[in-house]
mmCIF file of C-alpha atoms and ligand atoms in Angstrom:
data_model
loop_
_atom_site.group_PDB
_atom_site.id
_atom_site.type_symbol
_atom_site.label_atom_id
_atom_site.label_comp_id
_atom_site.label_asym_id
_atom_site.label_seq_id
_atom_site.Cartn_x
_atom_site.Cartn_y
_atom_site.Cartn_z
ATOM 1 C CA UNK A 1 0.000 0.000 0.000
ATOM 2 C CA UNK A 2 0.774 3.600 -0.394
ATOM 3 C CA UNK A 3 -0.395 7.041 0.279
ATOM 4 C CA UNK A 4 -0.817 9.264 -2.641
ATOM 5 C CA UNK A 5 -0.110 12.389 -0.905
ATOM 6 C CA UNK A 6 2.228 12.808 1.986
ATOM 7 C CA UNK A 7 1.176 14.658 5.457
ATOM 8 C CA UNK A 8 1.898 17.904 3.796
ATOM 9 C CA UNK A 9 0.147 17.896 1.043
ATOM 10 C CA UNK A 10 -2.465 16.909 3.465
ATOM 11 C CA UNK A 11 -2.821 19.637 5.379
ATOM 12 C CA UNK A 12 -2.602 22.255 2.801
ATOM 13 C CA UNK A 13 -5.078 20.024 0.424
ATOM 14 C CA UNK A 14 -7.597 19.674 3.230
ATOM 15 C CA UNK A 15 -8.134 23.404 3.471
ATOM 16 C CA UNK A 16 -9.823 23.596 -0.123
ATOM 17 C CA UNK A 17 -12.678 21.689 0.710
ATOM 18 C CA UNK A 18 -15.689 22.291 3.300
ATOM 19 C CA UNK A 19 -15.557 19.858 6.117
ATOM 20 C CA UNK A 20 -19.133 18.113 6.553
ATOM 21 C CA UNK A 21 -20.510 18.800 10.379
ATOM 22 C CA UNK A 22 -21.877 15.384 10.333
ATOM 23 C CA UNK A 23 -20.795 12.416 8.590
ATOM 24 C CA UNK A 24 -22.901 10.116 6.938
ATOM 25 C CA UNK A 25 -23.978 6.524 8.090
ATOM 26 C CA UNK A 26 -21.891 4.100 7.870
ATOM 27 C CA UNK A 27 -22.169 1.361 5.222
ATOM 28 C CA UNK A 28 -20.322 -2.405 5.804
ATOM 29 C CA UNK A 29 -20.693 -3.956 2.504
ATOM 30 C CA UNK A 30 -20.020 -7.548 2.696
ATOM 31 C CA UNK A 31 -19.237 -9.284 -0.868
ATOM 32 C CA UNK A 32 -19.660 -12.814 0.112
ATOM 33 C CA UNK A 33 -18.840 -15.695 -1.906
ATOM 34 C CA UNK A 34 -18.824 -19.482 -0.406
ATOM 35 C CA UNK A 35 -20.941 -21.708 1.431
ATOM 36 C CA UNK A 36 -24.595 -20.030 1.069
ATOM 37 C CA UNK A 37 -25.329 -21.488 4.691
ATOM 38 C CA UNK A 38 -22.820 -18.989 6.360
ATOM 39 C CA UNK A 39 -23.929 -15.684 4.198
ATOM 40 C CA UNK A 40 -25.835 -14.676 6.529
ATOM 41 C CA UNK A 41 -24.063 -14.621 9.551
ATOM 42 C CA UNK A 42 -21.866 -11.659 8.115
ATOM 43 C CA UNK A 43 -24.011 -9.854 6.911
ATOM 44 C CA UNK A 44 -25.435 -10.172 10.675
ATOM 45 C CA UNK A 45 -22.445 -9.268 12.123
ATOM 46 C CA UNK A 46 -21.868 -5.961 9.192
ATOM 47 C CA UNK A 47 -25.341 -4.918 10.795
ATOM 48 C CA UNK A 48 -24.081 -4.454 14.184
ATOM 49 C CA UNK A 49 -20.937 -3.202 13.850
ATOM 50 C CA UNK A 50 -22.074 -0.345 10.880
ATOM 51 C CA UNK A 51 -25.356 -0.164 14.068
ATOM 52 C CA UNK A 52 -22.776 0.679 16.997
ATOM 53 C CA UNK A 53 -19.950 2.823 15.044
ATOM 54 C CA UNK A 54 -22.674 4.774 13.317
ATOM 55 C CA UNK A 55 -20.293 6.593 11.046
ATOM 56 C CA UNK A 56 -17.078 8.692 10.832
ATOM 57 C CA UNK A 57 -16.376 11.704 12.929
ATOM 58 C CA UNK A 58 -14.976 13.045 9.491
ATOM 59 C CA UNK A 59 -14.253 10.713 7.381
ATOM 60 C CA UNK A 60 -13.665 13.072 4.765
ATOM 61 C CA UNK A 61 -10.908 11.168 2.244
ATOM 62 C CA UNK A 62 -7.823 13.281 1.612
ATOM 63 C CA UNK A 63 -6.281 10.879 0.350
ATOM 64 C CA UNK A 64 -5.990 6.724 0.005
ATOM 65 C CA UNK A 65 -4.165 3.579 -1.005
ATOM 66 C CA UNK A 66 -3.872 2.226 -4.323
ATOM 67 C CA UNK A 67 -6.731 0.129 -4.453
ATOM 68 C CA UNK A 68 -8.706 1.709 -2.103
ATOM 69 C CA UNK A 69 -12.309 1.965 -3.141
ATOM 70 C CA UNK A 70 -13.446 5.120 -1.204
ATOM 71 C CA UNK A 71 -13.424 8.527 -3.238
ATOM 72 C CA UNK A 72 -11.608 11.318 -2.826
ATOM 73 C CA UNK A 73 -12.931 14.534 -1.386
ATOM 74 C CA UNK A 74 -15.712 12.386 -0.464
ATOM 75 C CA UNK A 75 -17.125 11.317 3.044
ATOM 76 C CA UNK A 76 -16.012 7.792 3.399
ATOM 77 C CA UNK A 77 -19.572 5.936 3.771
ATOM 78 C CA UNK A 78 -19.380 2.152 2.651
ATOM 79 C CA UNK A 79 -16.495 -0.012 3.992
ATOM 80 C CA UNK A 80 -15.786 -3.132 1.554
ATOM 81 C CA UNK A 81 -15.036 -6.347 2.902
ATOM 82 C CA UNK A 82 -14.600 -9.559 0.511
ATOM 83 C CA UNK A 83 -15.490 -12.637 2.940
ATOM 84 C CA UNK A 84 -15.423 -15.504 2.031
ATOM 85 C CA UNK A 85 -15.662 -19.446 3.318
ATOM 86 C CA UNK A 86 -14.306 -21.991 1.201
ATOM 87 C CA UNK A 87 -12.335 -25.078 1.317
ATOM 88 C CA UNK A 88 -8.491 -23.495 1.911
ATOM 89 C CA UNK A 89 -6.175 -26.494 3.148
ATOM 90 C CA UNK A 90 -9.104 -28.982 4.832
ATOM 91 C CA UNK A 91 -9.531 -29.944 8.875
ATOM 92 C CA UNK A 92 -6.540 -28.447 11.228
ATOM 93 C CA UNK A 93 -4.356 -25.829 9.505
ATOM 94 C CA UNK A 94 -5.654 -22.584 8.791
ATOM 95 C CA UNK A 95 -8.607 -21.618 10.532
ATOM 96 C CA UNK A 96 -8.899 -18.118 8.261
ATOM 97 C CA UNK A 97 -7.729 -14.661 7.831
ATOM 98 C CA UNK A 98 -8.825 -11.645 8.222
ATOM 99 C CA UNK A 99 -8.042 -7.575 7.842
ATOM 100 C CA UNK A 100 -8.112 -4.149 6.337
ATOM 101 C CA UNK A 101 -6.088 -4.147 2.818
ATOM 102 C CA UNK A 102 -6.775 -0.753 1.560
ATOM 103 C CA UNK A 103 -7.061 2.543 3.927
ATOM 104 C CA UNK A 104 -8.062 6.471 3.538
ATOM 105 C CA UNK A 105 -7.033 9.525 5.296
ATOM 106 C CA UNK A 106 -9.565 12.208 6.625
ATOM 107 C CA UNK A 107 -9.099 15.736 6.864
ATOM 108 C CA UNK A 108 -8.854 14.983 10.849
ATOM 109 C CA UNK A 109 -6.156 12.906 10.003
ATOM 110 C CA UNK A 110 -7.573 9.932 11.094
ATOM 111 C CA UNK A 111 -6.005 6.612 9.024
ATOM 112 C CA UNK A 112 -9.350 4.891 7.870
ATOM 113 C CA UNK A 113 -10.291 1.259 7.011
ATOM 114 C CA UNK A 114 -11.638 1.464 3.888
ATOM 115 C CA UNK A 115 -11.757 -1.773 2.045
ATOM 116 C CA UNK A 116 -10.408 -5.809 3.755
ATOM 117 C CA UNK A 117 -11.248 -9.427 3.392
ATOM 118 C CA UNK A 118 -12.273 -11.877 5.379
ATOM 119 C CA UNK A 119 -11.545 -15.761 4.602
ATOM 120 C CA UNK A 120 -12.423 -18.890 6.432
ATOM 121 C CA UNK A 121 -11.407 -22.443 5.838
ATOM 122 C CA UNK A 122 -14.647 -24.179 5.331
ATOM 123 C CA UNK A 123 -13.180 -27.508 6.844
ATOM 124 C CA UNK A 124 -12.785 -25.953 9.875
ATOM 125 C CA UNK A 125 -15.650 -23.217 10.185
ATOM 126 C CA UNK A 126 -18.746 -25.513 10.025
ATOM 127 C CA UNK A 127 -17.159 -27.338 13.110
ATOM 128 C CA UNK A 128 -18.395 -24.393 15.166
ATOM 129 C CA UNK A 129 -21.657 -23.798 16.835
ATOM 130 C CA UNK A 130 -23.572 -20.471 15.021
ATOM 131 C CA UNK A 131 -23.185 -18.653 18.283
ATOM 132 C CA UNK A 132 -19.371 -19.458 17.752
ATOM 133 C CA UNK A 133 -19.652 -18.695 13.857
ATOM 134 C CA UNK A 134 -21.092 -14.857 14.576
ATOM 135 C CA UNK A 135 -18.768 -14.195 17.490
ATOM 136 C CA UNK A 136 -16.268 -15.037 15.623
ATOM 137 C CA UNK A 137 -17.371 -12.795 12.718
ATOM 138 C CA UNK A 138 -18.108 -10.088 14.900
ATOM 139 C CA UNK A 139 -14.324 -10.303 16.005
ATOM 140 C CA UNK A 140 -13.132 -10.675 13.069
ATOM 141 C CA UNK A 141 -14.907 -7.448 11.508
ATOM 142 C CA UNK A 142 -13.304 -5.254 13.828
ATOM 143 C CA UNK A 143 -9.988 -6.335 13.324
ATOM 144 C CA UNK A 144 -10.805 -5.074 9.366
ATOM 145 C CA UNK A 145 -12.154 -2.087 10.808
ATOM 146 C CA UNK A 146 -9.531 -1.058 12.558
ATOM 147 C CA UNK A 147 -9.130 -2.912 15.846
ATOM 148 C CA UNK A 148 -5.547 -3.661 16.995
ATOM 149 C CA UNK A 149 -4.676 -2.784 13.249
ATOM 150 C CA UNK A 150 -4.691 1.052 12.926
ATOM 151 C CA UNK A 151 -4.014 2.062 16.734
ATOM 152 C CA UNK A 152 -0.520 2.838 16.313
ATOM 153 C CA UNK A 153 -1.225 4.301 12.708
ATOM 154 C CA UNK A 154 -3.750 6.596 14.811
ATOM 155 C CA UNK A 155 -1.349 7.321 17.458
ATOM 156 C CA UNK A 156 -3.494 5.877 20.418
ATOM 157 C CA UNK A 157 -0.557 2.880 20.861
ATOM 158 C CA UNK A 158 2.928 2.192 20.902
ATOM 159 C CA UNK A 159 3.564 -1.492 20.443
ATOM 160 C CA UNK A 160 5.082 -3.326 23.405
ATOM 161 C CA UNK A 161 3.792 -0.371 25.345
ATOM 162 C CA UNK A 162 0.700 -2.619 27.450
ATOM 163 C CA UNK A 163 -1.559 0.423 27.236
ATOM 164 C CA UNK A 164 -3.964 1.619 25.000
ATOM 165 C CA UNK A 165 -3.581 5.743 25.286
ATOM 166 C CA UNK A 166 -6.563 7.206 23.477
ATOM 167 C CA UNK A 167 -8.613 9.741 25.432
ATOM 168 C CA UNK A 168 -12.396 8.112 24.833
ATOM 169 C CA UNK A 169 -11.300 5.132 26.266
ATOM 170 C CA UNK A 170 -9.281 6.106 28.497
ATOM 171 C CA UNK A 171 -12.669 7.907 30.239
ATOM 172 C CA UNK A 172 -14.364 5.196 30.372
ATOM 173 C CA UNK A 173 -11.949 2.610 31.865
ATOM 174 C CA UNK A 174 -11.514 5.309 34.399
ATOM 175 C CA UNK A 175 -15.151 6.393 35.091
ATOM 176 C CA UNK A 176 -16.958 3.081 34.014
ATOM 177 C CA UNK A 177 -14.469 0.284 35.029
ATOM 178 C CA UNK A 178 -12.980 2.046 37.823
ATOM 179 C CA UNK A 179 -9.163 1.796 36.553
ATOM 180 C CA UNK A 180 -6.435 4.200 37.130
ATOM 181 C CA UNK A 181 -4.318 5.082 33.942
ATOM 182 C CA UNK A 182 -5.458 3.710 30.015
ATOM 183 C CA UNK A 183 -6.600 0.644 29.350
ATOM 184 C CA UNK A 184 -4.673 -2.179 29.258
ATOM 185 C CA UNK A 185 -3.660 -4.278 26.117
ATOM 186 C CA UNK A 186 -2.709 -8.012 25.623
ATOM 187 C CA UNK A 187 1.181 -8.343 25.236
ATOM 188 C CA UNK A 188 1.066 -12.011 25.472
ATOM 189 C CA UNK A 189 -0.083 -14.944 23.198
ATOM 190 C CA UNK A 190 2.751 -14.293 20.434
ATOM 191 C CA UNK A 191 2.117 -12.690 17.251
ATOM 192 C CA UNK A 192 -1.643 -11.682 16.421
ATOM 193 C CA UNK A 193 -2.786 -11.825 19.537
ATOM 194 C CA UNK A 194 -0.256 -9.278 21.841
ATOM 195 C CA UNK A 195 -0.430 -5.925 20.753
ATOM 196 C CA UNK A 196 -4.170 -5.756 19.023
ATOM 197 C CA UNK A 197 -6.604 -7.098 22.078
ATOM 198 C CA UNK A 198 -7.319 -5.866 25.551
ATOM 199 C CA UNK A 199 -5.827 -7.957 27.559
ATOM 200 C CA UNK A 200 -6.843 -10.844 29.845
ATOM 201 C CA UNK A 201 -5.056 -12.654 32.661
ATOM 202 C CA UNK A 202 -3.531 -16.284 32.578
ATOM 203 C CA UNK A 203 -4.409 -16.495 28.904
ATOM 204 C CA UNK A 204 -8.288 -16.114 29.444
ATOM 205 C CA UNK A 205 -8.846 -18.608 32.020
ATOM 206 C CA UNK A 206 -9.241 -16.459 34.916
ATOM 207 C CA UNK A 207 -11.490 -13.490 35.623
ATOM 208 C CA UNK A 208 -9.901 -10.361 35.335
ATOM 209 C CA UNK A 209 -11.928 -8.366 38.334
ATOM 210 C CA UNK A 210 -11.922 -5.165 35.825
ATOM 211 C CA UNK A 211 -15.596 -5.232 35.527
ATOM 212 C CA UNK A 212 -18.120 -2.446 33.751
ATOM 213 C CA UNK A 213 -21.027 -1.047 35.062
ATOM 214 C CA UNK A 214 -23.217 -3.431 34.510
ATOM 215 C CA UNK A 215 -20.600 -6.227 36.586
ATOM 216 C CA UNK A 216 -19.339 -8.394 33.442
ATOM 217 C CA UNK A 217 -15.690 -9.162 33.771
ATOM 218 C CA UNK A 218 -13.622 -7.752 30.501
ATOM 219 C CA UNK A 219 -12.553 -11.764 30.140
ATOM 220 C CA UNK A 220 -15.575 -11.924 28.820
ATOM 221 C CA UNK A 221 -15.175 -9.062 26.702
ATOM 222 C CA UNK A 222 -15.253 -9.699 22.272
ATOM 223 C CA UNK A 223 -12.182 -8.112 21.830
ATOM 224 C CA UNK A 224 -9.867 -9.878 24.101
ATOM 225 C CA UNK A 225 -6.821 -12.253 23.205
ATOM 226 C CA UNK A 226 -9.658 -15.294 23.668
ATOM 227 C CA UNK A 227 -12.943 -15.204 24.209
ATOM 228 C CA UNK A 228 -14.950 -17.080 26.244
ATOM 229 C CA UNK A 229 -18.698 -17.637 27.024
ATOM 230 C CA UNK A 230 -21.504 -14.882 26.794
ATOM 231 C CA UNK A 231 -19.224 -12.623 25.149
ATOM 232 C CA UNK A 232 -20.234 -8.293 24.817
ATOM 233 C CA UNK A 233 -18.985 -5.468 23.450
ATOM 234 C CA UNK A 234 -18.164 -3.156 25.807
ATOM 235 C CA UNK A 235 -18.674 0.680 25.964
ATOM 236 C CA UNK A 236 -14.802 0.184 26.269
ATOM 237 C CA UNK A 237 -14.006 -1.004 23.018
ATOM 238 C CA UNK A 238 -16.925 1.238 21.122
ATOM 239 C CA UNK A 239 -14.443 4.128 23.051
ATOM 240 C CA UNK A 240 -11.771 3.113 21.611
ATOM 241 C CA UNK A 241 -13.374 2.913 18.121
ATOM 242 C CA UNK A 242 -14.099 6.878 18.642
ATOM 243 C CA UNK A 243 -10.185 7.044 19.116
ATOM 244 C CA UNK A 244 -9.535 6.096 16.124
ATOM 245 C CA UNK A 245 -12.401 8.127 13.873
ATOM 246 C CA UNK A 246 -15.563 6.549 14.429
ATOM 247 C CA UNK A 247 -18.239 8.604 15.747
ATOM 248 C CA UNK A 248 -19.912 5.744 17.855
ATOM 249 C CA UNK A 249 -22.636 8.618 19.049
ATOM 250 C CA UNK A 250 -24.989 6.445 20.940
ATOM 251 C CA UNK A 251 -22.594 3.705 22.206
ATOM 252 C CA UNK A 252 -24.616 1.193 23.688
ATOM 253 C CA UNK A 253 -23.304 -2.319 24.871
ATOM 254 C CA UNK A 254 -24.754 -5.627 23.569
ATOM 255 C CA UNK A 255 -24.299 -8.986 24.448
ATOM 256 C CA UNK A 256 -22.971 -10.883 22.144
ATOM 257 C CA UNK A 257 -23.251 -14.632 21.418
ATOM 258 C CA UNK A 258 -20.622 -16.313 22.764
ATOM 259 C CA UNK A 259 -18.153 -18.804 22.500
ATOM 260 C CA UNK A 260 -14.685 -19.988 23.819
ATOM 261 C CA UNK A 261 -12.031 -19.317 21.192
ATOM 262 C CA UNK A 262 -9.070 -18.267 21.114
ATOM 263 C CA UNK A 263 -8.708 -14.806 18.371
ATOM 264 C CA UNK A 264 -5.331 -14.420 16.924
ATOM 265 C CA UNK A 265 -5.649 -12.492 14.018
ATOM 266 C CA UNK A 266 -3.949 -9.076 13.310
ATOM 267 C CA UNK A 267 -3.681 -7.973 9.793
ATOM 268 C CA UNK A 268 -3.748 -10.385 7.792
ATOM 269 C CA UNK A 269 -2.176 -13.184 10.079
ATOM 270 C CA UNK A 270 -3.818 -16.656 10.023
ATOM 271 C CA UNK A 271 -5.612 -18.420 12.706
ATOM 272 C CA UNK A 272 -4.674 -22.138 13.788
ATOM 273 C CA UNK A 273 -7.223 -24.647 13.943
ATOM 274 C CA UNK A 274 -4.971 -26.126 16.813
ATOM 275 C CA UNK A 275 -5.219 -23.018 18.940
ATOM 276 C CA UNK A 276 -9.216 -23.383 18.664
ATOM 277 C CA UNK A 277 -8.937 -26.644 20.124
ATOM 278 C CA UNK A 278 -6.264 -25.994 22.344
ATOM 279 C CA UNK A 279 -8.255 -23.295 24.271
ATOM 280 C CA UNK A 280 -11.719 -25.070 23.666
ATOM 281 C CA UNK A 281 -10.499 -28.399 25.211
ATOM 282 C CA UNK A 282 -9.057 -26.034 28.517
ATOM 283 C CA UNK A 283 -11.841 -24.281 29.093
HETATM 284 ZN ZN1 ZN B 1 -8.414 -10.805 17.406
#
């Protein structure tokens, strides 16, 4: 990928055009191609994630990747994701991938998701329950969006740093989970998992007494390192979408269905079968 205009040209570029005081709904646009039985759990989970980010705070494209497919000098409105589940190397292996491939800048500055994929190994994917199917969708969908993937692009983490240092979240893991400092963020489970998650203790197996403000323990939060039963988004991680452009304006927490996998994938890093099993046999 590359940018076609450096941070300069940026700034002095953004100041020809009018800045929108409201962006416009966001669009996920799932072009799904595969099994016909799992179609509709993504376009499930598209409807709650484009639901509880709303839209952009800007989102006004500057400027793009190559093959990005947002517009410039347009408000970014439809994020593009290819998914797909078909037969990639059979049982055990690859589990899938997932992430954003193409990006925009806003006149905020904010580095965008614009375009990703998602693939699944259809060996492997109808051995999970649906519950396990759309949580894993769900989890997947944010990583394309921008979860884990464009925090240090954003400037809200430093990798190896532990802590996640934008200011939405920040607020509410101080005023809604009661923490001191920014939230923390996974730095174990080895590549894909540290670095993009919040984190969890002992690997997800314990309860990490952070709760929110309804009591549910952030181990059993969507976006951690692995996720375990009766999985929800919380107002945490909708925060931290805001840090990173989204406008998330009435952030309400939902339970989730849930499941007990273990996530591992950042970019477009692939997901083991034998970690699945691994954490579902512990659990
Ligand atoms: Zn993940």
């Amino acid at each position: 990928m590359r940018l076609l205009k450096n941070a300069l040209g940026l700034a002095v570029f953004a100041s020809f055009f009018f800045v929108p005081s409201a962006s416009a709904a966001l669009v996920v646009e799932v072009d799904y191609s595969g099994v016909a039985a799992y179609e509709a759990a993504f376009q499930s989970a598209a409807n709650t994630w484009q639901g509880l980010l709303g839209g952009y705070q800007d989102g006004l494209i500057v400027s793009r990747s190559f093959g990005s497919t947002a517009l410039e000098n347009q408000v970014l409105e439809t994020v593009r994701i290819q998914a797909s589940v078909a037969s990639i190397d059979g049982a055990g292996g690859t589990l899938g991938q997932a992430g954003f491939t193409e990006f925009g800048l806003d006149t905020s500055g904010y580095k965008l998701a614009t375009d990703g994929r998602m693939q699944f190994d259809s060996a492997d994917f109808g051995g999970l329950t649906p519950g396990q199917r759309e949580a894993l969708i769900l989890h997947e969908m944010a990583h394309v969006l921008g979860f884990g993937t464009l925090w240090t692009d954003n400037g809200v983490y430093v990798n190896g740093s532990g802590e996640f240092t934008g200011v939405n979240a920040t607020a509410v893991w101080q005023t809604e989970f009661g923490q001191s400092g920014t939230p923390d963020v996974e730095l174990s489970g080895g590549v894909g998992t540290a670095n993009g998650h919040w984190n969890e203790f002992d690997t997800g197996s314990n309860f990490t007494g952070i709760t929110d403000g309804l009591g549910r323990d952030m181990t059993f939060e969507l976006m951690t390192g692995w996720l375990n039963p009766n999985s929800f988004i919380s107002e945490l991680t909708l925060a931290s979408f805001r840090d990173i452009g989204f406008a998330t304006t009435n952030a309400t927490a939902v339970p989730e269905p849930g499941s007990t996998l273990l996530w591992s994938v950042l970019g477009l890093a692939a997901e083991s079968r034998r970690r699945l099993l691994k954490r579902r046999l512990a659990s």
